Coordinates of C-alpha atoms and ligand atoms in Angstrom, one line a residue:
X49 CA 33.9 16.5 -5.7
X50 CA 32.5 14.2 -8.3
X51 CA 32.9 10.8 -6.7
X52 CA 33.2 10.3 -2.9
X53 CA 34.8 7.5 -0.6
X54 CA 33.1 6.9 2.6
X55 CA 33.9 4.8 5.8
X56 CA 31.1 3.5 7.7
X57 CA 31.3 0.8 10.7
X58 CA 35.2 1.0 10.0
X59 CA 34.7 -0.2 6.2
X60 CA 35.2 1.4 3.3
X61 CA 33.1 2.5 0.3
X62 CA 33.3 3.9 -3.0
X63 CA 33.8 5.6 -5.2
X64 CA 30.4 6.7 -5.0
X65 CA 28.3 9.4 -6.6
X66 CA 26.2 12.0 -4.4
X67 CA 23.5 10.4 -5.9
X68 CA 23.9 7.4 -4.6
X69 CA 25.1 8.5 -1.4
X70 CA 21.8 11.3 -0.9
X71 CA 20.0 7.3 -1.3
X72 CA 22.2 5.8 1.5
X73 CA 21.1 9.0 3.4
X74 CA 17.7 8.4 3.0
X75 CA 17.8 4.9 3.8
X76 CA 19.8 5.6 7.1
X77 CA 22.7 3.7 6.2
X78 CA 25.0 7.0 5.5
X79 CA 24.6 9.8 8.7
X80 CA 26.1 13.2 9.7
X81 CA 28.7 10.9 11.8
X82 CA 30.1 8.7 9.5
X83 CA 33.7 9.9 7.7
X84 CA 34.7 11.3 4.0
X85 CA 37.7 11.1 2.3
X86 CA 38.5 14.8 1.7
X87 CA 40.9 15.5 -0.6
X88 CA 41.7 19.0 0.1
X89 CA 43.1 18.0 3.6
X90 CA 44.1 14.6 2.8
X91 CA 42.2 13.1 5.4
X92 CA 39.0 11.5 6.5
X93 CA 36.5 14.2 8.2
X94 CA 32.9 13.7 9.8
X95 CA 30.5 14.4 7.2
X96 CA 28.3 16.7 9.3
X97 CA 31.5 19.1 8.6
X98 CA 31.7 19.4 5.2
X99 CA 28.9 22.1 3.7
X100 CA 28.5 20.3 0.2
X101 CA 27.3 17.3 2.0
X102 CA 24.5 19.0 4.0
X103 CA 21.9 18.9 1.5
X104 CA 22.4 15.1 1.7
X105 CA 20.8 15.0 5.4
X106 CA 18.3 17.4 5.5
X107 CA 14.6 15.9 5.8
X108 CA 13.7 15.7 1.9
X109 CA 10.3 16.7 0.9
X110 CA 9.2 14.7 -2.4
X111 CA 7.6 17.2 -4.5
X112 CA 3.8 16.6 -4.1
X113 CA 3.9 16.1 -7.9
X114 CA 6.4 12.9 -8.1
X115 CA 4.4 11.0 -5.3
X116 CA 2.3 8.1 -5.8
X117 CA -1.3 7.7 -3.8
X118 CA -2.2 4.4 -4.4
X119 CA -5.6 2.8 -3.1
X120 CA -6.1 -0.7 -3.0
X121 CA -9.5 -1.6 -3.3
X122 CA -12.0 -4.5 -4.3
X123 CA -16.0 -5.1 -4.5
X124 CA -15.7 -8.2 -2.5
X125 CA -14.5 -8.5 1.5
X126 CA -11.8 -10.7 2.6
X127 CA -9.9 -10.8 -0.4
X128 CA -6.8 -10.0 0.3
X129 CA -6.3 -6.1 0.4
X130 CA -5.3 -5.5 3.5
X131 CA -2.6 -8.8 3.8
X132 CA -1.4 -7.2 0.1
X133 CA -1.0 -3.7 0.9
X134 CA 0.7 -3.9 3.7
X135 CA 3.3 -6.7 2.0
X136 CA 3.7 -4.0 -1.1
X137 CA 4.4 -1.3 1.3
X138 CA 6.9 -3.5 2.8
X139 CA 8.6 -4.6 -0.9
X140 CA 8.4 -0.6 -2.1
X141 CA 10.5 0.3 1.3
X142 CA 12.8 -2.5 0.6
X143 CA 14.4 -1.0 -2.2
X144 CA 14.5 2.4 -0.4
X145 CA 11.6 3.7 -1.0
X146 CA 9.8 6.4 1.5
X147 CA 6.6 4.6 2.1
X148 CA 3.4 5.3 3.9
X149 CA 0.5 2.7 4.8
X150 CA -3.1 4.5 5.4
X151 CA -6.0 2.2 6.9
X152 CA -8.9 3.8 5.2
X153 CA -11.3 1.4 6.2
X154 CA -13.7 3.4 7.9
X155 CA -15.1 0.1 9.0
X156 CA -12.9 -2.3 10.1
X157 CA -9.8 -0.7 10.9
X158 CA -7.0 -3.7 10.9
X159 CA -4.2 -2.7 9.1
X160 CA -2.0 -2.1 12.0
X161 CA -2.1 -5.3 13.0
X162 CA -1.1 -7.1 10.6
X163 CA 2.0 -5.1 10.8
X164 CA 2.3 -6.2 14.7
X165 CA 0.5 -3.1 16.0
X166 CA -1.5 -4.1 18.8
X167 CA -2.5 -0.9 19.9
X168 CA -1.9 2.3 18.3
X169 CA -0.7 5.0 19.9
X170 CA -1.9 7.1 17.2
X171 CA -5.1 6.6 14.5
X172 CA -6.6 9.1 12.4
X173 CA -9.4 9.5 15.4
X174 CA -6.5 11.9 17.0
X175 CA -5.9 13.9 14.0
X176 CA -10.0 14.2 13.0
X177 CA -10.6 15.6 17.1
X178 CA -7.7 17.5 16.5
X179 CA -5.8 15.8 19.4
X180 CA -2.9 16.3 16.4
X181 CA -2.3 18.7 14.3
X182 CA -1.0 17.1 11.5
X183 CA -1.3 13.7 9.6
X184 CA 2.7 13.5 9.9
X185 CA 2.0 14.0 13.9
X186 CA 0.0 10.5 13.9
X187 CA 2.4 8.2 12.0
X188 CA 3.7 5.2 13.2
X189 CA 6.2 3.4 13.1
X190 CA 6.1 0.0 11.8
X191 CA 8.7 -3.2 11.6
X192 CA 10.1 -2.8 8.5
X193 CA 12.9 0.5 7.5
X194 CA 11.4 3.5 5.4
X195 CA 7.9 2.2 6.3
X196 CA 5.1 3.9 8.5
X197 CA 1.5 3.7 8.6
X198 CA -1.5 5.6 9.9
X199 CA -3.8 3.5 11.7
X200 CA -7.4 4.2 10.7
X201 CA -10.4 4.0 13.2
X202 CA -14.0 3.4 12.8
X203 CA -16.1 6.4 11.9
X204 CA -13.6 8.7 11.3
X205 CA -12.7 11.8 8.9
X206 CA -15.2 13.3 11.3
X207 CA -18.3 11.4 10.2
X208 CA -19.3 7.9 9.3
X209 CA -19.8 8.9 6.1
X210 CA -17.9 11.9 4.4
X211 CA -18.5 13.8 1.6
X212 CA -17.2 13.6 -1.5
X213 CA -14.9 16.6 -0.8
X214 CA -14.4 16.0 2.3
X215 CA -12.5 12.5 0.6
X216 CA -11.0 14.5 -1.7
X217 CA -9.1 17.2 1.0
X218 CA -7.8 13.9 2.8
X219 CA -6.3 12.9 0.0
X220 CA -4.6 16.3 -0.8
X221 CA -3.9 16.3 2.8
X222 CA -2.2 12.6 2.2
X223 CA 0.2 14.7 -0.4
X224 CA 1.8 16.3 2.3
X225 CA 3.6 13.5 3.7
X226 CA 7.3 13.2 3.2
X227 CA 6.7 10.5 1.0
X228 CA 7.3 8.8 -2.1
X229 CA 4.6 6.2 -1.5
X230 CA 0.8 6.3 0.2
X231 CA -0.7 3.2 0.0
X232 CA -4.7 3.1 0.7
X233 CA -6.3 -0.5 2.2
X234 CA -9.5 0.4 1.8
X235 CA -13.1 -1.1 2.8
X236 CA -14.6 -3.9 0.9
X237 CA -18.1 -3.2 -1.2
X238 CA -18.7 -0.9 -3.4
X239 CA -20.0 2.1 -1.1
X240 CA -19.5 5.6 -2.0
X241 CA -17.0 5.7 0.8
X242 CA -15.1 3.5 -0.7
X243 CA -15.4 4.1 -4.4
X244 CA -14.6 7.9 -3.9
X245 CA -11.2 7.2 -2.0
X246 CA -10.5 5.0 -4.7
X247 CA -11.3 7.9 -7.7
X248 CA -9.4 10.2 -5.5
X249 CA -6.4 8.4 -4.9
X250 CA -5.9 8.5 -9.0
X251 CA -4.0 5.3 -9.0
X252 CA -5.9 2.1 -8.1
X253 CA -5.3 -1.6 -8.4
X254 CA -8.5 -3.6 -7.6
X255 CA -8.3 -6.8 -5.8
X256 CA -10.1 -10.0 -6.4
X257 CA -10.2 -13.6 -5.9
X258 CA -11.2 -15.8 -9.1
X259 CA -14.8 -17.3 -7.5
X260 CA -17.7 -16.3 -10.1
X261 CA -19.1 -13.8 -6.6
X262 CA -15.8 -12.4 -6.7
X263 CA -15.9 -11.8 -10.3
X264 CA -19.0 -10.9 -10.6
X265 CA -18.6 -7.9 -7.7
X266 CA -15.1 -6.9 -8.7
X267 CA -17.4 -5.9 -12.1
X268 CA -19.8 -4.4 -10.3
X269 CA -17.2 -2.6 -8.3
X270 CA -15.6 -1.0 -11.5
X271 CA -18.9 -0.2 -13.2
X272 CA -19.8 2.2 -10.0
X273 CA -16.7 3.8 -10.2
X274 CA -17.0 4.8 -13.6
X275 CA -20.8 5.9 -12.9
X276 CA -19.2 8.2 -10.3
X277 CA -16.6 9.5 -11.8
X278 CA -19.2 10.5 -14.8
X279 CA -21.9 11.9 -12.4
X280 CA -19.4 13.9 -10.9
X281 CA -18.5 15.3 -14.3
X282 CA -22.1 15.8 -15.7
X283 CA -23.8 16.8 -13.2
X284 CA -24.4 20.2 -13.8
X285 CA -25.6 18.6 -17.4
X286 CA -29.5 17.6 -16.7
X287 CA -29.7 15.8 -20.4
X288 CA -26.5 13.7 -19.9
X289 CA -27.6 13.2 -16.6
X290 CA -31.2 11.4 -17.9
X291 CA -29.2 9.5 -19.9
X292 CA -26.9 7.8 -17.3
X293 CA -29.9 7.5 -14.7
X294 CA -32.1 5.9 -17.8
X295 CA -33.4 2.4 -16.0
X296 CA -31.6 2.5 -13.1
X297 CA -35.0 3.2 -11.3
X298 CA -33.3 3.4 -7.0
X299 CA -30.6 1.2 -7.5
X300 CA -27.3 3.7 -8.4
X301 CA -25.1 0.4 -9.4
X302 CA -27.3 -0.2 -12.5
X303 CA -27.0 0.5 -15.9
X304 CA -28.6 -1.8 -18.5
X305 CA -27.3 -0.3 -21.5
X306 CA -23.5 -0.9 -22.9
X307 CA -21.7 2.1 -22.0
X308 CA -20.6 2.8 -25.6
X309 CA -24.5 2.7 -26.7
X310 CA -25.1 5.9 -23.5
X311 CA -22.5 7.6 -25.4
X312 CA -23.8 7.2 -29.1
X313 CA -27.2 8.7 -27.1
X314 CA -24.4 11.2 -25.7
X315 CA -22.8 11.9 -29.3
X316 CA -26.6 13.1 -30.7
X317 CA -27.3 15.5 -28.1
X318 CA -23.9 17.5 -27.5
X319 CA -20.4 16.7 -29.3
X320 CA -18.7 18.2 -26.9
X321 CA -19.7 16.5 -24.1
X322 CA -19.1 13.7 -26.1
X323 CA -15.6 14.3 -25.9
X324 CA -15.6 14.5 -22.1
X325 CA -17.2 11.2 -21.9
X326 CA -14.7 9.8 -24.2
X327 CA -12.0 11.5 -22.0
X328 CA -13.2 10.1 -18.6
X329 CA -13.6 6.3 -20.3
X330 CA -9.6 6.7 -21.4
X331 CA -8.7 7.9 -18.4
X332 CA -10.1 5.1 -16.1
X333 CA -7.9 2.2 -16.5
X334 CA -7.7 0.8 -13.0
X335 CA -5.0 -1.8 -12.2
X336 CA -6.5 -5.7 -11.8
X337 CA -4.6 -8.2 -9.2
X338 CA -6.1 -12.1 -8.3
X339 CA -5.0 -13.4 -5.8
X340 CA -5.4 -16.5 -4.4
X341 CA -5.1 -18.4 -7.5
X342 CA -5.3 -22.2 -7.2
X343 CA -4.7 -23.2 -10.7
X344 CA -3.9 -21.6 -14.3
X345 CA -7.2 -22.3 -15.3
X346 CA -8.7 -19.7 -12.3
X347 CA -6.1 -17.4 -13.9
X348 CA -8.4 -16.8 -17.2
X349 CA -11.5 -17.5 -14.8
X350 CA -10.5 -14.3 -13.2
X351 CA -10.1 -12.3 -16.3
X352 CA -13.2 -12.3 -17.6
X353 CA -13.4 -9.1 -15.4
X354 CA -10.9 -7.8 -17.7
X355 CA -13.4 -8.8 -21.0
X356 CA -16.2 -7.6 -19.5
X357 CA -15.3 -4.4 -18.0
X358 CA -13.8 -4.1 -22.3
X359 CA -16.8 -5.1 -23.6
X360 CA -19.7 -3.3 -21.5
X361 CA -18.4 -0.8 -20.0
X362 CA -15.2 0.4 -22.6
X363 CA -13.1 0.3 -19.6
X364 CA -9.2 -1.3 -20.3
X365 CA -8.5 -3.1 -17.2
X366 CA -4.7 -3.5 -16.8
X367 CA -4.2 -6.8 -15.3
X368 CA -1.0 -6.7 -13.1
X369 CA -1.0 -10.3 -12.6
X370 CA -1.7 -13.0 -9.7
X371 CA -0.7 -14.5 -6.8
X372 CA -0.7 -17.8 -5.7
X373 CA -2.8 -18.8 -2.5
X374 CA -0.8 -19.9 0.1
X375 CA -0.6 -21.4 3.4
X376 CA 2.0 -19.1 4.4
X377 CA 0.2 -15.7 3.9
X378 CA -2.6 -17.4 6.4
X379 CA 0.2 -18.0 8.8
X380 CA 1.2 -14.4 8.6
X381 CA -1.7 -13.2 9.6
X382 CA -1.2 -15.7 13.0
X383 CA 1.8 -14.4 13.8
X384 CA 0.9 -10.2 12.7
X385 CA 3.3 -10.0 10.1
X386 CA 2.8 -9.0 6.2
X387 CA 3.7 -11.8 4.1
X388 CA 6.4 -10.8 2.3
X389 CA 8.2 -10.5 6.1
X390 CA 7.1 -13.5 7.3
X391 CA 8.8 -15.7 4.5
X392 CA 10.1 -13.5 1.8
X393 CA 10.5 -17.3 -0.6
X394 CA 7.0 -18.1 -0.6
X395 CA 5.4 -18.6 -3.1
X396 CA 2.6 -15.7 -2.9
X397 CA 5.7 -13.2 -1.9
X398 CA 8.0 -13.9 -5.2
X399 CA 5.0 -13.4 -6.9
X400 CA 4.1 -10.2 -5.3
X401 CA 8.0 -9.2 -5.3
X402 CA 8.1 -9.4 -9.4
X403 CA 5.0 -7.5 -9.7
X404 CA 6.7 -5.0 -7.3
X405 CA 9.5 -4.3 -9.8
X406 CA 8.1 -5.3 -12.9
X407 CA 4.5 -3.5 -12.9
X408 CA 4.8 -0.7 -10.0
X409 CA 8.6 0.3 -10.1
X410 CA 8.1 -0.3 -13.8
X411 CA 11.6 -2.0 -13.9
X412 CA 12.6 -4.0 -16.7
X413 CA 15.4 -6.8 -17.4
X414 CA 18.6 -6.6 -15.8
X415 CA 17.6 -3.2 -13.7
X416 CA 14.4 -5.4 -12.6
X417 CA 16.5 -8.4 -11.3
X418 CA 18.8 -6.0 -9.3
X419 CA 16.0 -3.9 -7.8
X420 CA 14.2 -7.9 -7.2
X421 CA 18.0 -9.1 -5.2
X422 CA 18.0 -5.8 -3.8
X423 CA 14.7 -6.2 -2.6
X424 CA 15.2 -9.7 -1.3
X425 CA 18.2 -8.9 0.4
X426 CA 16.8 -6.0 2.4
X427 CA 13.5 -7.9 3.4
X428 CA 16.3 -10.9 4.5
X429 CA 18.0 -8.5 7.0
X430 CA 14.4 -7.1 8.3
X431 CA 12.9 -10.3 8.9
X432 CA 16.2 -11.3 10.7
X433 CA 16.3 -8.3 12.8
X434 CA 12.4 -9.1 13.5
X435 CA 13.1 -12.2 14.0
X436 CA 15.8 -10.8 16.7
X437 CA 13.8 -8.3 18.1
X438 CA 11.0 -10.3 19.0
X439 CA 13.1 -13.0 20.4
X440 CA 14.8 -10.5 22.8
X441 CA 11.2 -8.9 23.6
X442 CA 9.2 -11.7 24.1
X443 CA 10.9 -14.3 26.0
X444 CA 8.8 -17.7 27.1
X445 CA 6.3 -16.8 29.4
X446 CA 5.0 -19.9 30.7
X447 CA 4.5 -19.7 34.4
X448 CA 1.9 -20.9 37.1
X449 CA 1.6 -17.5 37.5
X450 CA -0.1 -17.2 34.0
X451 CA -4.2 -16.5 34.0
X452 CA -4.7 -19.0 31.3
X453 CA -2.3 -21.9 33.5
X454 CA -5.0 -23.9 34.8
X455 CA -5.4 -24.9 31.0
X456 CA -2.9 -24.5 29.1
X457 CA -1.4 -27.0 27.0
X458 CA 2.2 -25.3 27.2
X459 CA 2.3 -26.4 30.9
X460 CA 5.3 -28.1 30.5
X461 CA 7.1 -24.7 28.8
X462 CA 6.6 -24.0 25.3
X463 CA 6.9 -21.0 23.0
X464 CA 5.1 -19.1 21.5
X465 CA 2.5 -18.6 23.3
X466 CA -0.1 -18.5 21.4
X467 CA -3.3 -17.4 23.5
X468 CA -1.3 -14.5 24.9
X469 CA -1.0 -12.7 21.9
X470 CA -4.9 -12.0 21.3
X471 CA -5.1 -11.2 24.8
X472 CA -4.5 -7.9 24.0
X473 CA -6.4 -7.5 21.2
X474 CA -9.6 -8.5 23.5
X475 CA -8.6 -5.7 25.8
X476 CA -8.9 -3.3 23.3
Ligands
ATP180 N1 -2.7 -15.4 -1.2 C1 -3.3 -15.8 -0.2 N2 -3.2 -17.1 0.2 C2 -3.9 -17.6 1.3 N3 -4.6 -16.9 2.1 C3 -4.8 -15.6 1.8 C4 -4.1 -15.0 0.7 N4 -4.4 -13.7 0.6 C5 -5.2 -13.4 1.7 N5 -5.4 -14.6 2.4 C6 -6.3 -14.8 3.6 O1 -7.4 -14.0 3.5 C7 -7.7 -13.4 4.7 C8 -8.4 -12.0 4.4 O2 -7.4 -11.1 3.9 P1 -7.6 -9.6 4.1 O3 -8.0 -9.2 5.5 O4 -6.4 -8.9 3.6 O5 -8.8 -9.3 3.2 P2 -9.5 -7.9 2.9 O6 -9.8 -7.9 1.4 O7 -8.7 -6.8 3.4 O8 -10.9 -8.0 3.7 P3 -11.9 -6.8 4.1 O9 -12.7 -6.6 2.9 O10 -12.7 -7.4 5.2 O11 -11.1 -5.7 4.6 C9 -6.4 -13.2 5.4 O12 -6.6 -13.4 6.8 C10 -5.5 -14.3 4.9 O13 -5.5 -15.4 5.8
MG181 MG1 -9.1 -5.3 4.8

C-alpha cells in the first residue's frame, strides 16, 4: 500500500504516504481509532486492525544518536534563558517535534512556571531520592502538544554541587527520553555547575543582552568553558597543564595570554598534543543569541563577543541572531506563559520563530516558510485552546468571600484576578 486515504472527524485525507501519516501519529492527530481506505475489501476499516499500520502507533524511541541535548546558557543572570527556552521548546513542538524542557538550574528552579506550572507534581528532587525510578517517570506535562518538561529543584542531582561525572551521567541519562529534543535552561554565572552541563550537553547557544556587563561576562563565560574543556583533556599532562595555569595565580577564569600564543608554547613541547589542542579549539563553536536588542546599533555592540572570543581565544562563535526586546515577553511572564504562546506576532516571537527554522531546524527557502506557517498555525490553535482552557478553568472569582476583599480593587467584579495568581506561589 504505497499511498493511503484516511478519515478522521468524518473528513477525508489523502493520498498520503506512511511517512507522513507515522508524523500524524506522533503528533496525535492520526490514532488506532480513526478509519483506512482498504482496498483489498473495498471498505473503510479501523486502523488498529490492519497489521502494516501497527508500527505507526507504537511508542517510537529516537535513536539516542539522532537526538539533540541542547543547553541554553549565559555568563550573565536575567537575560533571558529561561523565557527563551521554554518559547524554543514550544516553536520545536509546533512543527511536531518530540520535545523535552529540563530546569537545570540547580539554583533557582523557575522553569515550570513560566509554562503555568504552579506546583509540580514531579521535579528532579523525586527522581535524585529515588521517589522515581526514572527521568521519564517525573515528566510533566505542559500547555503546549509534543511538549514536557522536568521541573528542576534546588540542590539537586544529589548534591549542591556535582561532579563533573556525575553531570555527565545526567546527561546520558537525559538520552534516554523518547525524544527528539532536550532543551537545558541552565543557571546564570559561569560556575563549574553550569559550564560543565553546558560542555556536556554538546550543543549550546549562549545567551546575552548587548550592555558592555553582559558582553563582557558572556566572554568571560566562553573563555571558562574552553579552559574546562582543555583541563579536562590535559590533565593527566603536567607540562601542558603549567602552561594553561601560567598567571592565573587562584583565579581559574584567568588567562592573560592569547590562546593561540599557549599553543605556540604547546607546539614546542609536544606536536601531538598540539593537535589535541587544535582539535578541542575547532570543536568548540558555541551558538551566540542577543536578545533584547533596542536598536541595530546594539546588534554590532553585542558582537564584539563574537570578535573577541575570534581574536583571543580562536574560538568561532556562530551568531544565531537577535531578538528584539519587547513589552510582550514581560507580559508573558505576568500571565505564566512562554512568549511565543502568549502572542505568537510579536515581535520578539517572529524573531525567535525564523531562527527556529532557519538556524535550529536548519530549513532553508520555500521548506523554511512552510515549516514557519506550519509553525504559526499550530502555536495559533494552542494558544486558542489555552486561551479556552483557562477561561473554562478559571472563571471570575471576585466574591466577599475572597481573603484579599477588604482591599481589593476588583470589588466591583473584574477579571483576572491578578493577586490570586501568586497566591499560590507564596504557598509554596
Ligand atoms: N526579549 C525580551 N524583551 C523584554 N523583556 C525580556 C525579554 N527577554 C527576557 N525579558 C525579561 O527578562 C526577565 C528575565 O528573563 P529570564 O528569567 O528568562 O532570565 P534568565 O537569564 O533565565 O535569568 P537567571 O539567570 O536568573 O536564570 C523576564 O522576566 C522577562 O520579563
Ligand atoms: Mg533562568
Amino acid at each position: 500500500m504505497s499511498s493511503l486515504f484516511v478519515r478522521v472527524d468524518k473528513k477525508q485525507y489523502g493520498p498520503l504516504t506512511k511517512a507522513e501519516l507515522r508524523d500524524l501519529a506522533r503528533q496525535g492527530k492520526f490514532t488506532p481509532d480513526d478509519w483506512v481506505w482498504n482496498e483489498d475489501e473495498g471498505q473503510w476499516i479501523e486502523a488498529a486492525r490492519l497489521e502494516e499500520l501497527q508500527g505507526l502507533f507504537r511508542q517510537e524511541v529516537v535513536p539516542e544518536g539522532e537526538k539533540v541535548v541542547l543547553a541554553i546558557g549565559g555568563g550573565k543572570g536575567g537575560v533571558g534563558k529561561t523565557v527563551i527556552t521554554a518559547s524554543i521548546g514550544v516553536g520545536l513542538a509546533a512543527v511536531g517535534k518530540q520535545v523535552v524542557l529540563v530546569d537545570a538550574d540547580l539554583g533557582g528552579a523557575n522553569l515550570h512556571t513560566c509554562m503555568g506550572i504552579v506546583e509540580p507534581q514531579f521535579t528532579l528532587y523525586d527522581f535524585y531520592t529515588l521517589q522515581c525510578n526514572t527521568l521519564a517517570d517525573i515528566l510533566l506535562d505542559t500547555p503546549a502538544k509534543n511538549l514536557k518538561m522536568i521541573s528542576g529543584a534546588c540542590g539537586t542531582l544529589g548534591l549542591a554541587n556535582p561532579k563533573y561525572t556525575q553531570k555527565v551521567r545526567f546527561i546520558k541519562e537525559l538520552r534516554h527520553l523518547p525524544a527528539d529534543y532536550i532543551l537545558l535552561d541552565l543557571g546564570g554565572g559561569s560556575s563549574y555547575n553550569v559550564i560543565d552541563f553546558f560542555l556536556a550537553a554538546e550543543n549550546g547557544i549562549i545567551i546575552t543582552t548587548p550592555e558592555p556587563a553582559a558582553v563582557q561576562e558572556t566572554f568571560n563565560f566562553i573563555k571558562v568553558c574552553l579552559l574546562r574543556k582543555l583541563k579536562l583533556a590535559f590533565r593527566e599532562d603536567p607540562e601542558v597543564m603549567a602552561l594553561l595555569d601560567r598567571d592565573q595565580g587562584a583565579n581559574l577564569t584567568r588567562l592573560d595570554s592569547r590562546i593561540e600564543e599557549v599553543l605556540q608554547q604547546v607546539r614546542k613541547l609536544n606536536g601531538a598534543s598540539a593537535s589535541v589542542f587544535e582539535g578541542i579549539l575547532a570543536s568548540f563553536q558555541p551558538k551566540l543569541l542577543l536578545n533584547m536588542v533596542m536598536s541595530p546599533e546594539e546588534v554590532k555592540e553585542g558582537m564584539a563577543v563574537k570578535v573577541a572570543a575570534h581574536d583571543l581565544l580562536s574560538v568561532e562563535v556562530d551568531y544565531l541572531g537577535f531578538i528584539e526586546y519587547d513589552e510582550k515577553v514581560r507580559q508573558s511572564v505576568k500571565d505564566f506563559r512562554p512568549f511565543l504562546l502568549e502572542d505568537p506576532s510579536s515581535k520578539a516571537s517572529r524573531s525567535l520563530a525564523k531562527l527556529i527554522t532557519l538556524k535550529l531546524l536548519e530549513k532553508k527557502g520555500l521548506s523554511a516558510y512552510l515549516e514557519k506557517r506550519k509553525m504559526k498555525r499550530e502555536i495559533k490553535i494552542s494558544t486558542e485552546e489555552l486561551q479556552l482552557a483557562e477561561s473554562q478553568l478559571n472563571p471570575p472569582i471576585c466574591s466577599v468571600r475572597c481573603f484579599y476583599w477588604g482591599d481589593c480593587e476588583f470589588q466591583n467584579g473584574g477579571y483576572p484576578c491578578s493577586v490570586r495568581h501568586f497566591e499560590s506561589l507564596f504557598r509554596s
